[in-house]
Amino acid sequence: MKPAGNIIPVLAGSYVIFGLCSLWFSDLLLFFPLLLYQTLSAGLFPLAVAALPLWGFLVFQINRFPAVLCLLGIFGFVLSFFLWLYAGKYQALYQDFHQIRDDSEEHTLLLSEKNKALLEKQDYEIYAATLRERNRIAREIHDNVGHVLSRSILMTAACKTINKNDSLDPLLGNLEESLNGAMNSIRSSVHDLHDDAIDLEDAIKGLVKDFTFCPVNLTYDMSRQIPREVKYSLISITKEGLSNVMRHSNADSVDILLREHPALYQLCIEDNGTPENGIPDIQTGSDSNKAKNTSGGMGLSNIRDRAKALGGTVQITQENGFRIFVTIPKSFSN
């Protein structure tokens, strides 16, 4: 252990002061073992070695120094030495204990993170399996029940056409109305199942994968419980934004951020290029609607319309690239 710079003169001065005072007060020699222990603890071994002959010299200089005190002083030196040894072992054990405790806490934290990741993966697998099952049910209903109902509706319409018994007209009319109602109900249920089965993250990643114009950096931080209308809007806006980059920009990099906040959903599409091919001038903010006569203007207008339909806002800027910033409040979307 490296001694502190200010403790060396303190200990050396203590030896000198105690040595001089012991010439008049011999009992002070009994404090030398305490100084020796402190010296050894500070790692000043040369000073500790020099303290022993100094103590012996002072004992020799004092006339009629009691032999009992002399033996007591020697015992004190021996005791100080062994206390220093055991204190060093205790300090080493103490440091080892803290190291083991820190390692244990680190391993516990890593294990907790791995368990959390495993649980999230299991939850996602269950969620994905649920979506696949919903899609399967929707296909089964559409392919089987839907076709049977369609055939029944056509047969009922044919029966109404060739029927010559007026008394059967109300019955056939009610039957046709019931079948049409059942078909509409099944169609609505199938659409709901299919819409709920859409995974926003997979859909966005699919758009990014299909976008080959330039590299795309995607940051996705959204929960799974997102309203259907918000899913469709975010997917459409992302598709329109990437299309805008491909048609009107010379960018070589695009950043897409989707993040869910406590009160809103956020989408940001930003590139590092400059507008080309006549992209319309825009006004920074959420109320610009000019230049709709070009494809770029229509695209930006569609983005604003989709966000506005859900109570959201769109901020568009052209500083250091083209940036589309969309926010959709949760209160409105819910």
mmCIF file of C-alpha atoms in Angstrom:
data_model
loop_
_atom_site.group_PDB
_atom_site.id
_atom_site.type_symbol
_atom_site.label_atom_id
_atom_site.label_comp_id
_atom_site.label_asym_id
_atom_site.label_seq_id
_atom_site.Cartn_x
_atom_site.Cartn_y
_atom_site.Cartn_z
ATOM 1 C CA MET A 1 0.000 0.000 0.000
ATOM 2 C CA LYS A 2 1.426 3.374 -0.979
ATOM 3 C CA PRO A 3 1.542 5.713 2.038
ATOM 4 C CA ALA A 4 -0.098 9.106 1.900
ATOM 5 C CA GLY A 5 2.391 11.919 1.407
ATOM 6 C CA ASN A 6 1.350 13.879 4.500
ATOM 7 C CA ILE A 7 1.514 10.950 6.958
ATOM 8 C CA ILE A 8 5.300 10.445 6.680
ATOM 9 C CA PRO A 9 6.312 13.710 8.377
ATOM 10 C CA VAL A 10 3.524 13.260 10.927
ATOM 11 C CA LEU A 11 4.783 9.843 12.040
ATOM 12 C CA ALA A 12 8.437 10.881 11.934
ATOM 13 C CA GLY A 13 7.647 13.958 13.989
ATOM 14 C CA SER A 14 5.668 11.843 16.458
ATOM 15 C CA TYR A 15 8.687 9.603 17.045
ATOM 16 C CA VAL A 16 10.900 12.622 17.649
ATOM 17 C CA ILE A 17 8.431 14.314 20.021
ATOM 18 C CA PHE A 18 7.718 11.151 22.001
ATOM 19 C CA GLY A 19 11.431 10.360 22.136
ATOM 20 C CA LEU A 20 12.381 13.764 23.509
ATOM 21 C CA CYS A 21 9.501 13.862 25.985
ATOM 22 C CA SER A 22 10.298 10.356 27.230
ATOM 23 C CA LEU A 23 13.668 11.615 28.498
ATOM 24 C CA TRP A 24 11.662 13.461 31.162
ATOM 25 C CA PHE A 25 8.528 11.281 31.221
ATOM 26 C CA SER A 26 9.715 7.730 30.735
ATOM 27 C CA ASP A 27 6.190 6.314 30.689
ATOM 28 C CA LEU A 28 5.714 7.800 27.204
ATOM 29 C CA LEU A 29 7.925 5.018 25.844
ATOM 30 C CA LEU A 30 4.932 2.706 26.262
ATOM 31 C CA PHE A 31 3.207 4.567 23.381
ATOM 32 C CA PHE A 32 5.903 3.563 20.902
ATOM 33 C CA PRO A 33 4.133 0.243 20.061
ATOM 34 C CA LEU A 34 1.081 2.258 18.979
ATOM 35 C CA LEU A 35 3.254 4.376 16.715
ATOM 36 C CA LEU A 36 4.832 1.196 15.363
ATOM 37 C CA TYR A 37 1.404 -0.260 14.501
ATOM 38 C CA GLN A 38 0.407 2.930 12.696
ATOM 39 C CA THR A 39 3.743 2.986 10.863
ATOM 40 C CA LEU A 40 3.338 -0.614 9.677
ATOM 41 C CA SER A 41 -0.276 0.065 8.637
ATOM 42 C CA ALA A 42 0.923 3.017 6.558
ATOM 43 C CA GLY A 43 3.498 0.806 4.835
ATOM 44 C CA LEU A 44 6.486 2.801 6.150
ATOM 45 C CA PHE A 45 8.648 -0.241 6.859
ATOM 46 C CA PRO A 46 12.031 1.583 6.956
ATOM 47 C CA LEU A 47 10.641 3.973 9.571
ATOM 48 C CA ALA A 48 9.240 1.039 11.547
ATOM 49 C CA VAL A 49 12.625 -0.707 11.531
ATOM 50 C CA ALA A 50 14.342 2.509 12.668
ATOM 51 C CA ALA A 51 11.841 2.911 15.531
ATOM 52 C CA LEU A 52 13.051 -0.228 17.336
ATOM 53 C CA PRO A 53 16.686 0.852 17.892
ATOM 54 C CA LEU A 54 15.435 4.334 18.756
ATOM 55 C CA TRP A 55 13.263 2.874 21.489
ATOM 56 C CA GLY A 56 16.180 0.765 22.766
ATOM 57 C CA PHE A 57 18.470 3.791 22.773
ATOM 58 C CA LEU A 58 15.962 5.817 24.790
ATOM 59 C CA VAL A 59 15.514 2.989 27.310
ATOM 60 C CA PHE A 60 19.298 2.811 27.720
ATOM 61 C CA GLN A 61 19.506 6.589 28.229
ATOM 62 C CA ILE A 62 16.884 6.617 30.992
ATOM 63 C CA ASN A 63 18.355 5.732 34.373
ATOM 64 C CA ARG A 64 16.510 3.196 36.467
ATOM 65 C CA PHE A 65 13.910 2.409 33.761
ATOM 66 C CA PRO A 66 11.731 -0.343 35.308
ATOM 67 C CA ALA A 67 12.392 -3.790 33.879
ATOM 68 C CA VAL A 68 8.675 -4.527 33.977
ATOM 69 C CA LEU A 69 7.941 -1.555 31.729
ATOM 70 C CA CYS A 70 10.767 -2.629 29.451
ATOM 71 C CA LEU A 71 9.250 -6.103 29.076
ATOM 72 C CA LEU A 72 5.824 -4.536 28.641
ATOM 73 C CA GLY A 73 7.178 -2.356 25.846
ATOM 74 C CA ILE A 74 8.732 -5.358 24.092
ATOM 75 C CA PHE A 75 5.436 -7.220 24.417
ATOM 76 C CA GLY A 76 3.670 -4.192 22.951
ATOM 77 C CA PHE A 77 5.975 -4.212 19.910
ATOM 78 C CA VAL A 78 5.344 -7.916 19.333
ATOM 79 C CA LEU A 79 1.605 -7.425 19.772
ATOM 80 C CA SER A 80 1.609 -4.480 17.351
ATOM 81 C CA PHE A 81 3.393 -6.586 14.743
ATOM 82 C CA PHE A 82 0.903 -9.459 14.975
ATOM 83 C CA LEU A 83 -2.056 -7.070 15.021
ATOM 84 C CA TRP A 84 -0.713 -5.523 11.833
ATOM 85 C CA LEU A 85 -0.432 -8.970 10.229
ATOM 86 C CA TYR A 86 -3.988 -9.943 11.150
ATOM 87 C CA ALA A 87 -5.309 -6.521 10.138
ATOM 88 C CA GLY A 88 -3.734 -7.020 6.709
ATOM 89 C CA LYS A 89 -5.371 -10.424 6.373
ATOM 90 C CA TYR A 90 -8.701 -8.955 7.476
ATOM 91 C CA GLN A 91 -8.364 -6.140 4.951
ATOM 92 C CA ALA A 92 -7.620 -8.658 2.193
ATOM 93 C CA LEU A 93 -10.640 -10.740 3.204
ATOM 94 C CA TYR A 94 -12.761 -7.590 3.332
ATOM 95 C CA GLN A 95 -11.709 -6.612 -0.193
ATOM 96 C CA ASP A 96 -12.301 -10.156 -1.448
ATOM 97 C CA PHE A 97 -15.744 -10.115 0.132
ATOM 98 C CA HIS A 98 -16.645 -6.843 -1.580
ATOM 99 C CA GLN A 99 -15.274 -8.135 -4.887
ATOM 100 C CA ILE A 100 -17.337 -11.304 -4.583
ATOM 101 C CA ARG A 101 -20.401 -9.290 -3.610
ATOM 102 C CA ASP A 102 -19.955 -6.921 -6.566
ATOM 103 C CA ASP A 103 -19.443 -9.853 -8.936
ATOM 104 C CA SER A 104 -22.522 -11.544 -7.511
ATOM 105 C CA GLU A 105 -24.618 -8.407 -7.986
ATOM 106 C CA GLU A 106 -23.336 -8.051 -11.540
ATOM 107 C CA HIS A 107 -24.136 -11.681 -12.324
ATOM 108 C CA THR A 108 -27.566 -11.268 -10.744
ATOM 109 C CA LEU A 109 -28.198 -8.195 -12.874
ATOM 110 C CA LEU A 110 -27.082 -9.983 -16.037
ATOM 111 C CA LEU A 111 -29.261 -12.961 -15.161
ATOM 112 C CA SER A 112 -32.208 -10.654 -14.546
ATOM 113 C CA GLU A 113 -31.696 -8.978 -17.917
ATOM 114 C CA LYS A 114 -31.466 -12.359 -19.648
ATOM 115 C CA ASN A 115 -34.636 -13.527 -17.912
ATOM 116 C CA LYS A 116 -36.379 -10.321 -18.942
ATOM 117 C CA ALA A 117 -35.264 -10.775 -22.547
ATOM 118 C CA LEU A 118 -36.419 -14.397 -22.451
ATOM 119 C CA LEU A 119 -39.838 -13.408 -21.101
ATOM 120 C CA GLU A 120 -40.169 -10.694 -23.744
ATOM 121 C CA LYS A 121 -39.251 -13.228 -26.418
ATOM 122 C CA GLN A 122 -41.815 -15.679 -25.077
ATOM 123 C CA ASP A 123 -44.448 -12.925 -24.984
ATOM 124 C CA TYR A 124 -43.619 -11.992 -28.562
ATOM 125 C CA GLU A 125 -43.842 -15.622 -29.685
ATOM 126 C CA ILE A 126 -47.249 -15.921 -28.029
ATOM 127 C CA TYR A 127 -48.300 -12.635 -29.641
ATOM 128 C CA ALA A 128 -47.058 -13.786 -33.056
ATOM 129 C CA ALA A 129 -48.809 -17.143 -32.652
ATOM 130 C CA THR A 130 -52.028 -15.311 -31.777
ATOM 131 C CA LEU A 131 -51.725 -13.174 -34.902
ATOM 132 C CA ARG A 132 -51.110 -16.241 -37.072
ATOM 133 C CA GLU A 133 -54.130 -17.984 -35.565
ATOM 134 C CA ARG A 134 -56.306 -14.932 -36.214
ATOM 135 C CA ASN A 135 -55.180 -14.878 -39.830
ATOM 136 C CA ARG A 136 -55.863 -18.592 -40.159
ATOM 137 C CA ILE A 137 -59.373 -18.217 -38.714
ATOM 138 C CA ALA A 138 -60.049 -15.273 -41.010
ATOM 139 C CA ARG A 139 -58.944 -17.292 -44.056
ATOM 140 C CA GLU A 140 -61.016 -20.302 -42.998
ATOM 141 C CA ILE A 141 -64.127 -18.178 -42.565
ATOM 142 C CA HIS A 142 -63.535 -16.397 -45.852
ATOM 143 C CA ASP A 143 -62.751 -19.524 -47.869
ATOM 144 C CA ASN A 144 -65.403 -21.841 -46.417
ATOM 145 C CA VAL A 145 -68.318 -20.043 -44.788
ATOM 146 C CA GLY A 146 -68.029 -17.062 -47.107
ATOM 147 C CA HIS A 147 -68.247 -19.205 -50.240
ATOM 148 C CA VAL A 148 -71.189 -21.194 -48.883
ATOM 149 C CA LEU A 149 -73.088 -17.998 -48.089
ATOM 150 C CA SER A 150 -72.259 -16.517 -51.499
ATOM 151 C CA ARG A 151 -73.603 -19.621 -53.219
ATOM 152 C CA SER A 152 -76.731 -19.544 -51.039
ATOM 153 C CA ILE A 153 -77.341 -15.888 -51.894
ATOM 154 C CA LEU A 154 -76.998 -16.615 -55.615
ATOM 155 C CA MET A 155 -79.331 -19.611 -55.367
ATOM 156 C CA THR A 156 -81.894 -17.536 -53.457
ATOM 157 C CA ALA A 157 -81.732 -14.806 -56.096
ATOM 158 C CA ALA A 158 -82.230 -17.427 -58.807
ATOM 159 C CA CYS A 159 -85.214 -18.878 -56.961
ATOM 160 C CA LYS A 160 -86.756 -15.414 -56.712
ATOM 161 C CA THR A 161 -86.279 -14.962 -60.432
ATOM 162 C CA ILE A 162 -87.958 -18.194 -61.504
ATOM 163 C CA ASN A 163 -90.548 -18.260 -58.723
ATOM 164 C CA LYS A 164 -94.155 -17.966 -59.953
ATOM 165 C CA ASN A 165 -95.822 -18.431 -56.589
ATOM 166 C CA ASP A 166 -96.503 -15.014 -55.132
ATOM 167 C CA SER A 167 -96.921 -16.466 -51.666
ATOM 168 C CA LEU A 168 -93.242 -17.463 -51.614
ATOM 169 C CA ASP A 169 -91.949 -13.985 -52.486
ATOM 170 C CA PRO A 170 -91.929 -12.676 -48.873
ATOM 171 C CA LEU A 171 -90.257 -15.865 -47.665
ATOM 172 C CA LEU A 172 -87.570 -15.724 -50.333
ATOM 173 C CA GLY A 173 -87.084 -12.006 -49.672
ATOM 174 C CA ASN A 174 -86.576 -12.594 -45.962
ATOM 175 C CA LEU A 175 -84.196 -15.456 -46.712
ATOM 176 C CA GLU A 176 -82.163 -13.300 -49.079
ATOM 177 C CA GLU A 177 -82.070 -10.458 -46.552
ATOM 178 C CA SER A 178 -80.915 -12.824 -43.790
ATOM 179 C CA LEU A 179 -78.200 -14.314 -45.981
ATOM 180 C CA ASN A 180 -76.963 -10.852 -47.002
ATOM 181 C CA GLY A 181 -76.917 -9.794 -43.350
ATOM 182 C CA ALA A 182 -74.945 -12.895 -42.424
ATOM 183 C CA MET A 183 -72.511 -12.239 -45.273
ATOM 184 C CA ASN A 184 -71.982 -8.629 -44.175
ATOM 185 C CA SER A 185 -71.479 -9.722 -40.578
ATOM 186 C CA ILE A 186 -68.932 -12.368 -41.557
ATOM 187 C CA ARG A 187 -67.165 -9.941 -43.890
ATOM 188 C CA SER A 188 -66.901 -7.400 -41.067
ATOM 189 C CA SER A 189 -65.629 -10.034 -38.628
ATOM 190 C CA VAL A 190 -63.037 -11.287 -41.111
ATOM 191 C CA HIS A 191 -61.816 -7.745 -41.738
ATOM 192 C CA ASP A 192 -61.587 -7.086 -37.999
ATOM 193 C CA LEU A 193 -59.621 -10.287 -37.454
ATOM 194 C CA HIS A 194 -57.277 -9.452 -40.305
ATOM 195 C CA ASP A 195 -56.801 -5.864 -39.169
ATOM 196 C CA ASP A 196 -56.043 -6.892 -35.586
ATOM 197 C CA ALA A 197 -53.567 -9.452 -36.905
ATOM 198 C CA ILE A 198 -51.421 -6.779 -38.546
ATOM 199 C CA ASP A 199 -48.110 -6.364 -36.703
ATOM 200 C CA LEU A 200 -46.938 -2.759 -37.040
ATOM 201 C CA GLU A 201 -43.280 -3.567 -36.424
ATOM 202 C CA ASP A 202 -43.230 -6.320 -39.043
ATOM 203 C CA ALA A 203 -45.043 -4.088 -41.517
ATOM 204 C CA ILE A 204 -42.566 -1.221 -41.048
ATOM 205 C CA LYS A 205 -39.605 -3.592 -41.260
ATOM 206 C CA GLY A 206 -41.086 -4.965 -44.473
ATOM 207 C CA LEU A 207 -41.215 -1.455 -45.956
ATOM 208 C CA VAL A 208 -37.622 -0.832 -44.894
ATOM 209 C CA LYS A 209 -36.496 -4.137 -46.393
ATOM 210 C CA ASP A 210 -38.192 -3.392 -49.709
ATOM 211 C CA PHE A 211 -36.684 0.128 -49.850
ATOM 212 C CA THR A 212 -33.484 -0.255 -51.896
ATOM 213 C CA PHE A 213 -32.865 3.392 -52.791
ATOM 214 C CA CYS A 214 -30.491 3.941 -49.840
ATOM 215 C CA PRO A 215 -29.791 2.489 -46.371
ATOM 216 C CA VAL A 216 -32.487 3.003 -43.729
ATOM 217 C CA ASN A 217 -31.848 3.205 -39.982
ATOM 218 C CA LEU A 218 -34.979 2.114 -38.112
ATOM 219 C CA THR A 219 -35.609 2.830 -34.424
ATOM 220 C CA TYR A 220 -38.795 1.134 -33.194
ATOM 221 C CA ASP A 221 -40.050 1.726 -29.652
ATOM 222 C CA MET A 222 -43.773 0.949 -29.614
ATOM 223 C CA SER A 223 -46.002 -1.357 -27.603
ATOM 224 C CA ARG A 224 -48.125 -4.055 -29.227
ATOM 225 C CA GLN A 225 -51.489 -2.608 -28.190
ATOM 226 C CA ILE A 226 -51.897 0.009 -30.915
ATOM 227 C CA PRO A 227 -55.292 0.992 -32.366
ATOM 228 C CA ARG A 228 -55.983 -0.303 -35.848
ATOM 229 C CA GLU A 229 -56.439 3.168 -37.342
ATOM 230 C CA VAL A 230 -53.081 4.296 -35.953
ATOM 231 C CA LYS A 231 -51.375 1.227 -37.424
ATOM 232 C CA TYR A 232 -52.742 1.917 -40.895
ATOM 233 C CA SER A 233 -51.892 5.613 -40.709
ATOM 234 C CA LEU A 234 -48.307 5.044 -39.557
ATOM 235 C CA ILE A 235 -47.760 2.391 -42.224
ATOM 236 C CA SER A 236 -49.190 4.611 -44.962
ATOM 237 C CA ILE A 237 -47.244 7.678 -43.818
ATOM 238 C CA THR A 238 -44.020 5.680 -43.682
ATOM 239 C CA LYS A 239 -44.657 4.291 -47.156
ATOM 240 C CA GLU A 240 -45.400 7.775 -48.494
ATOM 241 C CA GLY A 241 -42.324 9.235 -46.787
ATOM 242 C CA LEU A 242 -39.996 6.614 -48.263
ATOM 243 C CA SER A 243 -41.592 7.073 -51.658
ATOM 244 C CA ASN A 244 -41.000 10.815 -51.334
ATOM 245 C CA VAL A 245 -37.304 10.220 -50.634
ATOM 246 C CA MET A 246 -36.954 7.925 -53.633
ATOM 247 C CA ARG A 247 -38.706 10.289 -56.060
ATOM 248 C CA HIS A 248 -37.518 13.689 -54.921
ATOM 249 C CA SER A 249 -34.246 13.389 -52.982
ATOM 250 C CA ASN A 250 -30.604 12.525 -53.560
ATOM 251 C CA ALA A 251 -30.208 11.213 -50.004
ATOM 252 C CA ASP A 252 -27.849 8.354 -49.199
ATOM 253 C CA SER A 253 -29.298 7.670 -45.739
ATOM 254 C CA VAL A 254 -32.750 7.719 -44.121
ATOM 255 C CA ASP A 255 -33.593 7.587 -40.408
ATOM 256 C CA ILE A 256 -37.028 6.364 -39.283
ATOM 257 C CA LEU A 257 -38.123 6.694 -35.669
ATOM 258 C CA LEU A 258 -41.358 5.271 -34.259
ATOM 259 C CA ARG A 259 -41.830 5.868 -30.550
ATOM 260 C CA GLU A 260 -44.742 5.599 -28.163
ATOM 261 C CA HIS A 261 -45.058 8.219 -25.431
ATOM 262 C CA PRO A 262 -47.530 8.244 -22.537
ATOM 263 C CA ALA A 263 -49.869 10.598 -24.391
ATOM 264 C CA LEU A 264 -49.023 10.254 -28.080
ATOM 265 C CA TYR A 265 -47.480 8.256 -30.913
ATOM 266 C CA GLN A 266 -44.508 9.729 -32.745
ATOM 267 C CA LEU A 267 -43.142 9.102 -36.239
ATOM 268 C CA CYS A 268 -40.106 10.854 -37.695
ATOM 269 C CA ILE A 269 -38.723 10.277 -41.207
ATOM 270 C CA GLU A 270 -35.518 12.164 -41.936
ATOM 271 C CA ASP A 271 -32.994 12.005 -44.790
ATOM 272 C CA ASN A 272 -29.719 13.787 -45.475
ATOM 273 C CA GLY A 273 -30.386 14.769 -49.062
ATOM 274 C CA THR A 274 -31.574 17.830 -50.935
ATOM 275 C CA PRO A 275 -34.871 18.055 -52.869
ATOM 276 C CA GLU A 276 -34.692 17.176 -56.557
ATOM 277 C CA ASN A 277 -37.045 16.667 -59.474
ATOM 278 C CA GLY A 278 -39.258 19.583 -58.619
ATOM 279 C CA ILE A 279 -40.426 18.650 -55.150
ATOM 280 C CA PRO A 280 -42.819 21.402 -54.095
ATOM 281 C CA ASP A 281 -41.857 24.136 -51.726
ATOM 282 C CA ILE A 282 -43.303 23.638 -48.284
ATOM 283 C CA GLN A 283 -43.887 25.703 -45.223
ATOM 284 C CA THR A 284 -42.482 24.542 -41.920
ATOM 285 C CA GLY A 285 -45.417 23.541 -39.750
ATOM 286 C CA SER A 286 -48.591 21.524 -39.894
ATOM 287 C CA ASP A 287 -50.899 23.687 -41.970
ATOM 288 C CA SER A 288 -49.158 23.954 -45.330
ATOM 289 C CA ASN A 289 -51.265 22.566 -48.149
ATOM 290 C CA LYS A 290 -49.917 24.178 -51.267
ATOM 291 C CA ALA A 291 -48.410 22.716 -54.421
ATOM 292 C CA LYS A 292 -50.868 19.833 -54.587
ATOM 293 C CA ASN A 293 -50.504 19.698 -58.329
ATOM 294 C CA THR A 294 -47.330 17.601 -58.137
ATOM 295 C CA SER A 295 -46.818 14.084 -56.888
ATOM 296 C CA GLY A 296 -44.677 15.342 -54.008
ATOM 297 C CA GLY A 297 -47.339 17.850 -52.997
ATOM 298 C CA MET A 298 -50.069 15.229 -53.139
ATOM 299 C CA GLY A 299 -47.939 12.871 -51.060
ATOM 300 C CA LEU A 300 -47.354 15.463 -48.357
ATOM 301 C CA SER A 301 -51.018 16.403 -48.454
ATOM 302 C CA ASN A 302 -52.003 12.764 -47.960
ATOM 303 C CA ILE A 303 -49.668 12.549 -44.974
ATOM 304 C CA ARG A 304 -51.280 15.616 -43.417
ATOM 305 C CA ASP A 305 -54.774 14.318 -44.109
ATOM 306 C CA ARG A 306 -54.059 10.975 -42.467
ATOM 307 C CA ALA A 307 -52.571 12.588 -39.377
ATOM 308 C CA LYS A 308 -55.357 15.164 -39.178
ATOM 309 C CA ALA A 309 -58.001 12.435 -39.341
ATOM 310 C CA LEU A 310 -56.645 11.100 -36.032
ATOM 311 C CA GLY A 311 -56.206 14.520 -34.445
ATOM 312 C CA GLY A 312 -52.474 14.522 -35.168
ATOM 313 C CA THR A 313 -50.054 17.108 -36.486
ATOM 314 C CA VAL A 314 -47.305 17.094 -39.119
ATOM 315 C CA GLN A 315 -44.157 19.204 -38.991
ATOM 316 C CA ILE A 316 -42.037 19.334 -42.175
ATOM 317 C CA THR A 317 -38.615 20.982 -42.438
ATOM 318 C CA GLN A 318 -35.871 21.155 -45.077
ATOM 319 C CA GLU A 319 -32.868 22.045 -42.920
ATOM 320 C CA ASN A 320 -29.918 19.675 -43.417
ATOM 321 C CA GLY A 321 -32.174 17.283 -45.277
ATOM 322 C CA PHE A 322 -35.875 16.584 -45.504
ATOM 323 C CA ARG A 323 -37.709 15.805 -42.253
ATOM 324 C CA ILE A 324 -41.299 14.694 -41.602
ATOM 325 C CA PHE A 325 -42.352 14.707 -37.953
ATOM 326 C CA VAL A 326 -45.793 13.246 -37.127
ATOM 327 C CA THR A 327 -47.545 13.084 -33.753
ATOM 328 C CA ILE A 328 -50.875 11.359 -33.070
ATOM 329 C CA PRO A 329 -52.514 11.809 -29.653
ATOM 330 C CA LYS A 330 -53.624 8.658 -27.875
ATOM 331 C CA SER A 331 -56.803 10.239 -26.544
ATOM 332 C CA PHE A 332 -58.092 10.883 -30.055
ATOM 333 C CA SER A 333 -56.957 7.567 -31.534
ATOM 334 C CA ASN A 334 -58.546 5.596 -28.698
#
